[in-house]
Coordinates of C-alpha atoms and ligand atoms in Angstrom, one line a residue:
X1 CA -5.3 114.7 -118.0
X2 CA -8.6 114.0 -120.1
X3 CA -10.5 117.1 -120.1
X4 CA -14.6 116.3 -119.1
X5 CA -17.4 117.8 -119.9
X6 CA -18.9 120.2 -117.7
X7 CA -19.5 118.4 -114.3
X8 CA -23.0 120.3 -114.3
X9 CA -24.7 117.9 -116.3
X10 CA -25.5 114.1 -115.3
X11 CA -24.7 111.0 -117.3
X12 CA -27.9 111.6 -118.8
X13 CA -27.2 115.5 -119.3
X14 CA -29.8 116.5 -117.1
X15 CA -28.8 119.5 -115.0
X16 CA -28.0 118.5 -111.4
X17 CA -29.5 120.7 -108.6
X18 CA -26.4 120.6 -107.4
X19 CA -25.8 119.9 -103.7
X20 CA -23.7 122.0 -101.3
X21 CA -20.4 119.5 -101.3
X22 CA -18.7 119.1 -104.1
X23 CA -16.0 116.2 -103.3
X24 CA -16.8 112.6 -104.5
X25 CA -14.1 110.1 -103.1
X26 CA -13.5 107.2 -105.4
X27 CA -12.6 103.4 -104.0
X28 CA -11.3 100.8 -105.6
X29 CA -11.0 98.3 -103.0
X30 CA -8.9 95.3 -104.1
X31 CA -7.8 92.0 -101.9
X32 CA -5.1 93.5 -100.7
X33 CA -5.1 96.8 -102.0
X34 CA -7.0 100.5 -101.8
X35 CA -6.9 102.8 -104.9
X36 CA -8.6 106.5 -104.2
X37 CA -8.8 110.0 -105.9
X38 CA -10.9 112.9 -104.2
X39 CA -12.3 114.9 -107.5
X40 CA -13.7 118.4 -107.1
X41 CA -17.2 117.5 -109.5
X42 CA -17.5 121.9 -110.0
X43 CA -14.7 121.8 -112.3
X44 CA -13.9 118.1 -112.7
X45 CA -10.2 118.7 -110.8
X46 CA -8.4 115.7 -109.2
X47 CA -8.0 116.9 -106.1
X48 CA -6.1 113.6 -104.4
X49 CA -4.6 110.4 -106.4
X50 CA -3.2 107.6 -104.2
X51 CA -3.3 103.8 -103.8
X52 CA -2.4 101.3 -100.7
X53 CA -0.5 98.4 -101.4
X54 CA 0.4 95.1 -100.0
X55 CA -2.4 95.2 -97.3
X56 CA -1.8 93.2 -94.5
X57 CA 1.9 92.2 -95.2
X58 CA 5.0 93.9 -93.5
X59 CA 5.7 95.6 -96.9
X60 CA 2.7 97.5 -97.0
X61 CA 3.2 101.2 -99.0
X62 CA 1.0 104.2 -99.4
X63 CA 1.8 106.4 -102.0
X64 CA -0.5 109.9 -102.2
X65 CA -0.1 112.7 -104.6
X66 CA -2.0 115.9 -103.4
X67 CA -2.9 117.7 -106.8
X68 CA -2.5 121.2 -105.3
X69 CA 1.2 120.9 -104.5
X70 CA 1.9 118.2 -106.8
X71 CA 3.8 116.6 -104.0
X72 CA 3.8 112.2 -103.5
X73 CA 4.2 111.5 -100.2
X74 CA 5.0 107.6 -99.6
X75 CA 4.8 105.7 -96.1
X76 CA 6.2 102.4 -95.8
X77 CA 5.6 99.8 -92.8
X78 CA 2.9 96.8 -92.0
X79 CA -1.1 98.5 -92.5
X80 CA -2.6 95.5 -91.3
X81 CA -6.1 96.1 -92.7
X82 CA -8.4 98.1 -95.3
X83 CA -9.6 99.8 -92.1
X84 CA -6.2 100.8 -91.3
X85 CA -5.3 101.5 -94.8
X86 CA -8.1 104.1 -95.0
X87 CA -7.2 105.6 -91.6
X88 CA -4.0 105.8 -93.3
X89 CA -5.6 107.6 -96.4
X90 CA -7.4 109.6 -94.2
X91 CA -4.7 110.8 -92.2
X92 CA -2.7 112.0 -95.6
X93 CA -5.7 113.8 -96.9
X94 CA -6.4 115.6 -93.5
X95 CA -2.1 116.8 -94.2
X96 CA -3.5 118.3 -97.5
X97 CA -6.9 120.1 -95.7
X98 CA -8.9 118.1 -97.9
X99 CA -9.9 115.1 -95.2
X100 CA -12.8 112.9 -95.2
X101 CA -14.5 115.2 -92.6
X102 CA -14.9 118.3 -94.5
X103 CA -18.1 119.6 -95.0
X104 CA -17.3 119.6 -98.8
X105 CA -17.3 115.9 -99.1
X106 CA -20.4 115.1 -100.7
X107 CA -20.5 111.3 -100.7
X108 CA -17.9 108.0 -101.5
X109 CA -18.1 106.4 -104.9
X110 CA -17.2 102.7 -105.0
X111 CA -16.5 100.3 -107.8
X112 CA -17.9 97.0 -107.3
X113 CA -17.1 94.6 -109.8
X114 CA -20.3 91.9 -109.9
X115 CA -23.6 93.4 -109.8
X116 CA -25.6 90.3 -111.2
X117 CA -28.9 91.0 -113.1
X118 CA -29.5 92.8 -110.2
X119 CA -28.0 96.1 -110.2
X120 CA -28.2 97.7 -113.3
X121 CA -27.7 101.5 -112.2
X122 CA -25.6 103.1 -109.3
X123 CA -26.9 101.8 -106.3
X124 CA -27.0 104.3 -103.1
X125 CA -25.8 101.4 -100.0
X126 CA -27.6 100.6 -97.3
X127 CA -27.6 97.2 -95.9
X128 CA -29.5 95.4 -97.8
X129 CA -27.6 96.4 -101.2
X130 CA -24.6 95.1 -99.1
X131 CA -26.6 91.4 -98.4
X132 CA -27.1 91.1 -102.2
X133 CA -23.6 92.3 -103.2
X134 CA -22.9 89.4 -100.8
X135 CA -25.0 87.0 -102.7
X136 CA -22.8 87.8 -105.7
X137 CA -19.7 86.2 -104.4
X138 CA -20.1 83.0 -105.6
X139 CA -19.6 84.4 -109.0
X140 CA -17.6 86.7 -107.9
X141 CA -15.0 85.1 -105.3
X142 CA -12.3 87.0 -105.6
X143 CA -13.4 90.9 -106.5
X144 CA -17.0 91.2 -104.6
X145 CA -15.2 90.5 -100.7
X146 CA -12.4 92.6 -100.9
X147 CA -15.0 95.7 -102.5
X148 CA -17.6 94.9 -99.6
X149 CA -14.1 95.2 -97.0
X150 CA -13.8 98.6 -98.4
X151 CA -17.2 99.7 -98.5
X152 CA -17.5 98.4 -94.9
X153 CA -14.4 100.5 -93.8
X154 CA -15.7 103.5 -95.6
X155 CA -19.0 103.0 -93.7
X156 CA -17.5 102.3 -90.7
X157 CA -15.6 106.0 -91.1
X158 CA -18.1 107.8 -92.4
X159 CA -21.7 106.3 -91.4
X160 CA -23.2 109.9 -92.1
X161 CA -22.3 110.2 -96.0
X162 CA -24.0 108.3 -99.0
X163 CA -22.0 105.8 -100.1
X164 CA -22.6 104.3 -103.8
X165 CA -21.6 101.3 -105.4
X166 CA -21.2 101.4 -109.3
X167 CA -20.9 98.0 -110.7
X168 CA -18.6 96.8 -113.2
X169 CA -21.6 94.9 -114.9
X170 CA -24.0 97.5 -114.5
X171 CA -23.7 99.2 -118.2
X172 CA -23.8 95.8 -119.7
X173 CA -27.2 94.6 -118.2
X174 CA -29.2 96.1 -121.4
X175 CA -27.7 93.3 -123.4
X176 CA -30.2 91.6 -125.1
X177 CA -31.3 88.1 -123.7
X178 CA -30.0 86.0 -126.6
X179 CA -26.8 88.2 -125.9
X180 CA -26.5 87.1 -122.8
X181 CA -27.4 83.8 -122.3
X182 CA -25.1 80.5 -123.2
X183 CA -26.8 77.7 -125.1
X184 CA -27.4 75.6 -121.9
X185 CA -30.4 74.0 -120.2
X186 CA -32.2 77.1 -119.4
X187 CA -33.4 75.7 -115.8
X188 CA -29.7 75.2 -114.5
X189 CA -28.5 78.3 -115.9
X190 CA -31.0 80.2 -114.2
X191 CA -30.7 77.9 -111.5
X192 CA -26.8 78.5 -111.2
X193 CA -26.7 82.6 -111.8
X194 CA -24.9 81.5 -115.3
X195 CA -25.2 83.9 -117.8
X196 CA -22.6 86.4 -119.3
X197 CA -22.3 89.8 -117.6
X198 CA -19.7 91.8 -119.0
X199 CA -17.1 93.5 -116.9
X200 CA -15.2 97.2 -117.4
X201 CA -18.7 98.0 -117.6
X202 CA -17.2 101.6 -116.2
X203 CA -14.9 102.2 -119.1
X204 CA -16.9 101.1 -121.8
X205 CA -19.6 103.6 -120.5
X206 CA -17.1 106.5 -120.5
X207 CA -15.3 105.8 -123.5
X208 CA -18.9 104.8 -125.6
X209 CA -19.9 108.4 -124.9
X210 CA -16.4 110.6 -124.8
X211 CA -16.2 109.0 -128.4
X212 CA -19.4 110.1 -129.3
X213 CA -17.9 113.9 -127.7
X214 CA -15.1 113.0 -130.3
X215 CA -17.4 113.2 -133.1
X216 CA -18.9 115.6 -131.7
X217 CA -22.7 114.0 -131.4
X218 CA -25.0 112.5 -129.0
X219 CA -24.2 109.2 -127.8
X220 CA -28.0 108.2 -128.5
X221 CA -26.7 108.9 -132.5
X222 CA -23.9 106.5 -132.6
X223 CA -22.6 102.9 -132.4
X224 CA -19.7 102.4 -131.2
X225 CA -16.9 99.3 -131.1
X226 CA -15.3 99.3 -127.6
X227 CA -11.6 97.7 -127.0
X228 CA -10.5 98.1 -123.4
X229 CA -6.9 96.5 -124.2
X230 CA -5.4 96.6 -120.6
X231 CA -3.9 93.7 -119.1
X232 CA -7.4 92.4 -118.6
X233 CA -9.1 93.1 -122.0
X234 CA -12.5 93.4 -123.8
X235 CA -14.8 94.5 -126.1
X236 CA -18.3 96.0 -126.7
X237 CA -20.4 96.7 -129.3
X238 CA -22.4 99.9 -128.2
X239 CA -25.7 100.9 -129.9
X240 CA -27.3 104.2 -129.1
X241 CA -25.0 104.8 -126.0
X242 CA -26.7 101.3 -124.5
X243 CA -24.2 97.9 -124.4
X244 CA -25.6 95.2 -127.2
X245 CA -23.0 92.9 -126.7
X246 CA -19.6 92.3 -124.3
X247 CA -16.8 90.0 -124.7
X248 CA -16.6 88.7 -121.1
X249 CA -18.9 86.6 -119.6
X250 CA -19.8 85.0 -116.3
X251 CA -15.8 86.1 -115.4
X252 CA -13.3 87.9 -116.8
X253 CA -12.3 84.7 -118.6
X254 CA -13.7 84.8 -121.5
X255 CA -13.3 86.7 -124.8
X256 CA -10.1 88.4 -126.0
X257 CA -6.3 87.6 -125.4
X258 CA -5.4 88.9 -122.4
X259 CA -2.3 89.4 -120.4
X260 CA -2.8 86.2 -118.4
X261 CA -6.3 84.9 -119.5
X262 CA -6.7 83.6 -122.4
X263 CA -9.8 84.7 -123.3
X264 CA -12.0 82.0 -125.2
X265 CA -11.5 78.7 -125.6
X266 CA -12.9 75.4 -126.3
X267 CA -14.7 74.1 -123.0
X268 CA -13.6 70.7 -124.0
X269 CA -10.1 72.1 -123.0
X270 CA -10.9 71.9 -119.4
X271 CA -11.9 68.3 -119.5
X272 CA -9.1 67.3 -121.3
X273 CA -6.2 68.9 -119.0
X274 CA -8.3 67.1 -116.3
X275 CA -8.6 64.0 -117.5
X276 CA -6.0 63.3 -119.8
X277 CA -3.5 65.8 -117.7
X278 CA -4.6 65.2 -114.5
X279 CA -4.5 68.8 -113.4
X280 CA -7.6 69.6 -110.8
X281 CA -9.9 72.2 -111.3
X282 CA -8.1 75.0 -109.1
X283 CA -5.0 74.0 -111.2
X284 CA -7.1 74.8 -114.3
X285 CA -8.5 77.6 -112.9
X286 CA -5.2 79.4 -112.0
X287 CA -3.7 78.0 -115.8
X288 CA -6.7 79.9 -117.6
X289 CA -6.6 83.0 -115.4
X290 CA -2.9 84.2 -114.5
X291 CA -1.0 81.6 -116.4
X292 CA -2.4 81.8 -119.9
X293 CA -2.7 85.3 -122.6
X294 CA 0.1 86.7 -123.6
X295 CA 2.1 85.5 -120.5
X296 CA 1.4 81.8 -121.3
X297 CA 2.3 82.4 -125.1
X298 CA 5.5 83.8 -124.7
X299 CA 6.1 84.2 -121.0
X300 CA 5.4 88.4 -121.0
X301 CA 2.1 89.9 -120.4
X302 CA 3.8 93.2 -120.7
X303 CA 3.1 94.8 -124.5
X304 CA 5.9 96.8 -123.9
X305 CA 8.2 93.9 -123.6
X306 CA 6.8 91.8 -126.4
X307 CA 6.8 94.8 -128.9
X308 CA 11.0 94.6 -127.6
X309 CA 11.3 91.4 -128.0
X310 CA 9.6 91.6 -131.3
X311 CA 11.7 93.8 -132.8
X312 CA 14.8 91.4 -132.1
X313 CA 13.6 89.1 -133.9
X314 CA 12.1 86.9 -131.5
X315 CA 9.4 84.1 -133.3
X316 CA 7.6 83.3 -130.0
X317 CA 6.8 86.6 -129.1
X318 CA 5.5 87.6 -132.8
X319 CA 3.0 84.9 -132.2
X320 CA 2.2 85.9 -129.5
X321 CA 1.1 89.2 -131.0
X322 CA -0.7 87.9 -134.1
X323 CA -2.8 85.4 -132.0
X324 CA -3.9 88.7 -130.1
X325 CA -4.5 90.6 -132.6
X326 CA -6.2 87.7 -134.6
X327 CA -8.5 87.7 -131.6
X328 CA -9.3 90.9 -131.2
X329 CA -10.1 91.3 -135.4
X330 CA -12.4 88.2 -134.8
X331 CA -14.4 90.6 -133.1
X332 CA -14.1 94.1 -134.2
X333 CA -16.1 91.7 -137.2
X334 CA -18.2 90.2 -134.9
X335 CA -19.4 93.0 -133.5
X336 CA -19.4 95.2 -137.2
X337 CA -22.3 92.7 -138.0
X338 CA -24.1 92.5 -134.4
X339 CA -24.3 96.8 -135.1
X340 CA -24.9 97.0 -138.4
X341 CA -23.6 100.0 -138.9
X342 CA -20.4 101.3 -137.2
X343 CA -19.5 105.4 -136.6
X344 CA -16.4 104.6 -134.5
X345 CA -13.8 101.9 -133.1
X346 CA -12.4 103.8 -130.1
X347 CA -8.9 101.8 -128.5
X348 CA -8.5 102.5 -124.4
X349 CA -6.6 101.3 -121.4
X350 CA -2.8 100.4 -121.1
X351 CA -2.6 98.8 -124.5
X352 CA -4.9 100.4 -126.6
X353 CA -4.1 104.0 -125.5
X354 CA -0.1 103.4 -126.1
X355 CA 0.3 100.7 -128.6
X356 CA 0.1 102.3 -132.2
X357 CA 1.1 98.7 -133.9
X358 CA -1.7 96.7 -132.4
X359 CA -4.2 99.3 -133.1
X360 CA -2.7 99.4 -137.2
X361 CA -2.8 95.7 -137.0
X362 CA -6.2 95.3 -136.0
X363 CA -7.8 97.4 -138.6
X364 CA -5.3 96.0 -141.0
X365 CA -7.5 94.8 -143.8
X366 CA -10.1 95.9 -142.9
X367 CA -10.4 98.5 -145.0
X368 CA -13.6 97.1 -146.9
X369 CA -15.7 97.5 -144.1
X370 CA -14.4 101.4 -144.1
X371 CA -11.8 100.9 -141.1
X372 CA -8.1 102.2 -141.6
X373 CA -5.5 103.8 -139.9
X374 CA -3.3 107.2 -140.6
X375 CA -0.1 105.8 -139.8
X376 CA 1.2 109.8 -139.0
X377 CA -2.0 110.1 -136.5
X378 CA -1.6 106.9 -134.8
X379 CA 1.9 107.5 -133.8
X380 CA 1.2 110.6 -132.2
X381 CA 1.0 110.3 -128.4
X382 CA -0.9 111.9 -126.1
X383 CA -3.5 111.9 -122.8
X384 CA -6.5 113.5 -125.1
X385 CA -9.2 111.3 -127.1
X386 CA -8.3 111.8 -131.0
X387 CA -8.4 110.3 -133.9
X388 CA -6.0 108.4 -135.4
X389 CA -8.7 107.1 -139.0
X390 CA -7.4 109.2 -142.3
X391 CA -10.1 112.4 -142.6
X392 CA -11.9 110.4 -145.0
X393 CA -12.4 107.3 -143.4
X394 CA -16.5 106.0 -143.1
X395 CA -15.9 104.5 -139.9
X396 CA -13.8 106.7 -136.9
X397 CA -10.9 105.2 -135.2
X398 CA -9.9 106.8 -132.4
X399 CA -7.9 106.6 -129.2
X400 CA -9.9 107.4 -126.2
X401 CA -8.2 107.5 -122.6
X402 CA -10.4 105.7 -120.1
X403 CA -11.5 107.3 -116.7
X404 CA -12.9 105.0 -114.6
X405 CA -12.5 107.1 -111.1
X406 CA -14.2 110.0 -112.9
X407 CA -17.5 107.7 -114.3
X408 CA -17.3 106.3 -111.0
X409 CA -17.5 109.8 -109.6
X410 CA -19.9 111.6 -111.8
X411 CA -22.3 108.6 -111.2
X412 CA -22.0 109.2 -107.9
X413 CA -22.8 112.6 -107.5
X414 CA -25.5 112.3 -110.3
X415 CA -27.4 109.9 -107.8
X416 CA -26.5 112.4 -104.7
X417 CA -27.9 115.4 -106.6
X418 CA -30.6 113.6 -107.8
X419 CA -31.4 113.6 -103.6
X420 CA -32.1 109.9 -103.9
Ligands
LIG1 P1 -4.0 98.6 -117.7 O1 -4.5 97.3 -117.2 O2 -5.0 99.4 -118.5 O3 -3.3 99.4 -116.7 O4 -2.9 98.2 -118.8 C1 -1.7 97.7 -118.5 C2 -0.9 97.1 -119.7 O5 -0.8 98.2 -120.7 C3 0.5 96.7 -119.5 O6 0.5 95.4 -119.0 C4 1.1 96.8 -120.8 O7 0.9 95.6 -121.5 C5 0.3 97.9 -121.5 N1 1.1 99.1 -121.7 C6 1.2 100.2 -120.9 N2 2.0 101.1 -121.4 C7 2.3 100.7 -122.7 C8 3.1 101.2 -123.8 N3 3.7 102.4 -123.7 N4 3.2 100.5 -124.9 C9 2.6 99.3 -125.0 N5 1.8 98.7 -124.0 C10 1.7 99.4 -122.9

């Protein structure tokens, strides 16, 4: 596990005047599914790690690991709800003596993916913070309903603890206007909420800064390139610990190859494969977003798999891999010259944390703009940031494991402490 720094501080290293509780729970409410941990914020501990699946079907499965024991518990059978689900959740931390009614609990943290212009910090919830998360669907449709189902169960559970929401957009919203607008009429863009807003905004927050811990400076003192490489991917280009630019935009669509988005493209593409294909626009949309990215290239969003298949030989999945990294050089560039000056290109999630030969092919070539890989260091695995750049190297390349449950929580509690 990722060691943090000391749980004392805030996100803004101010010292907390730090409440009685100590137990943040994290939610991570999906359509049809409910990911938790319970983190002790005195010493940064996991406490509780567990995730409900298949919501609502006759399949449904909890699984819940209790760090003390280090026992996983699993209970399968129909949970018909997210209310039930978190009954359910309950009910396994209550087994451990950690339930949600202990006095130590200091208050629920919950991811919520679209927080428009609007939210730019973590918001404590009341109802009108749930009315505009509401008002986010429409760009939003299919994250913003099922994290407003879990904050209403939590609610619902708990209607005496502070609940937060910590957006997904929020660390992107100082992105600079001509950043984030697209080169349409103004009036309809406005008009239509269309502008681009960044998502992961969570990671990219965590990993800007641990990097800058990495190096062993202030965030405020470096600029750092961001590549969240999961099976959703992007990338940011950090200045100062504050988000200049993102790769995603209105959605998740745009920007790198991903495992089943592909990331940009040509807008013209959408008319075409509706007039000239006849697909309609739900078609499209379900193409672009789960049939497209690696999956659509070679019929594997799995890096794993592809690196396999790759080293049999296999032609479609080799280009499958150059036209992600090609991508994903396009803007380690574009974002070198949106900086200026570059201290670090830190690699996180799935991908980036675990696959040493798309982080060596990215940087490949690059070694004019001071970027380079120590092949010895960037086959050495491990759950700790490092480096994997050769001593010497101007720019830092590391590999920094993301910890979105523990922004999620620390922003959380820095709010609760805070006694707003
Ligand atoms: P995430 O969305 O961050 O959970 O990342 C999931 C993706 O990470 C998977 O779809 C894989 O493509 C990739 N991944 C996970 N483990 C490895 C690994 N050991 N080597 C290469 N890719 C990996």
């Amino acid at each position: 596990m990722t060691s943090h720094p000391s749980p004392a501080a805030t996100a803004s290293g101010e010292p907390l005047s730090a409440p009685l509780a100590s137990r943040v729970l994290v939610l991570n409410s999906g359509s049809s599914s409910l990911k938790y941990q319970l983190l002790d914020m005195r010493d940064g501990g996991r406490l509780a790690v567990g995730l409900v699946e298949r919501i609502g079907e006759q399949t449904s499965r909890l699984r819940h690991t209790c760090a003390a024991t280090g026992d996983t518990r699993e209970q399968n059978g129909p949970i018909a709800d997210h209310h039930a689900a978190l009954k359910a959740v309950a009910g396994e931390l209550s087994r451990d003596g950690i339930g949600l009614d202990s006095p130590e609990l200091a208050a629920i943290g919950h991811r919520v993916v679209h927080g428009g212009k609007f939210f730019t910090e973590p918001t404590l919830i009341d109802d009108s913070v749930l009315t505009e998360i509401e008002r986010l669907i429409p760009v939003a449709p299919l994250h913003n309903p099922a994290n407003l189902t879990g904050i209403r169960t939590a609610r619902a559970l708990r209607p005496d603890l502070p609940q937060v929401a910590v957006f997904d957009t929020a660390f992107h919203t100082t992105m600079p206007e001509y950043a984030a607008r697209y080169a349409i009429d103004t009036k309809l863009a406005d008009r239509y909420r269309v502008r681009r807003y960044g998502f992961h905004g969570t990671s990219h927050a965590y990993v800007s800064r641990a990097t800058a811990r990495l190096l062993g400076r202030a965030p405020e003192e470096v600029n750092v390139i961001v590549l969240h490489l999961g099976n959703g991917a992007s990338a940011s280009a950090v200045r100062g610990g504050r988000c200049v630019d993102t790769s995603m935009g209105l959605t998740p669509l745009e920007g790198l190859v991903m495992g089943t988005r592909s990331g940009d493209l040509d807008p013209a593409v959408i008319f075409h494969l509706r007039r000239v294909g006849g697909m309609s626009m739900d078609e499209i949309d379900t193409l672009l977003n789960k049939r497209s990215g690696l999956f659509g290239l070679c019929g594997d969003n799995d890096m794993r798999e592809i690196q396999r298949r790759i080293d049999e030989g296999d032609a479609g999945a080799r280009l499958a891999f150059d036209i992600y990294v090609h991508r994903l050089k396009k803007y380690i560039g574009a974002y070198y010259a949106v900086l200026g000056t570059v201290d670090a290109v830190a690699f996180t999630a799935g991908v980036g944390e675990n696959a040493a030969p798309v982080r060596a092919a990215a940087v490949e070539g690059l070694a004019g703009l001071g970027l380079a890989v120590d092949p010895g260091l960037n086959a050495v695995r491990g759950d700790e940031a490092r480096l994997i750049s050769p001593p010497d190297a101007r720019v830092a390349v590391a590999v920094v494991p993301t910890d979105e449950e523990w922004e999620i929580a620390e922003q959380t509690y820095a709010l609760v402490g805070k006694g707003v």
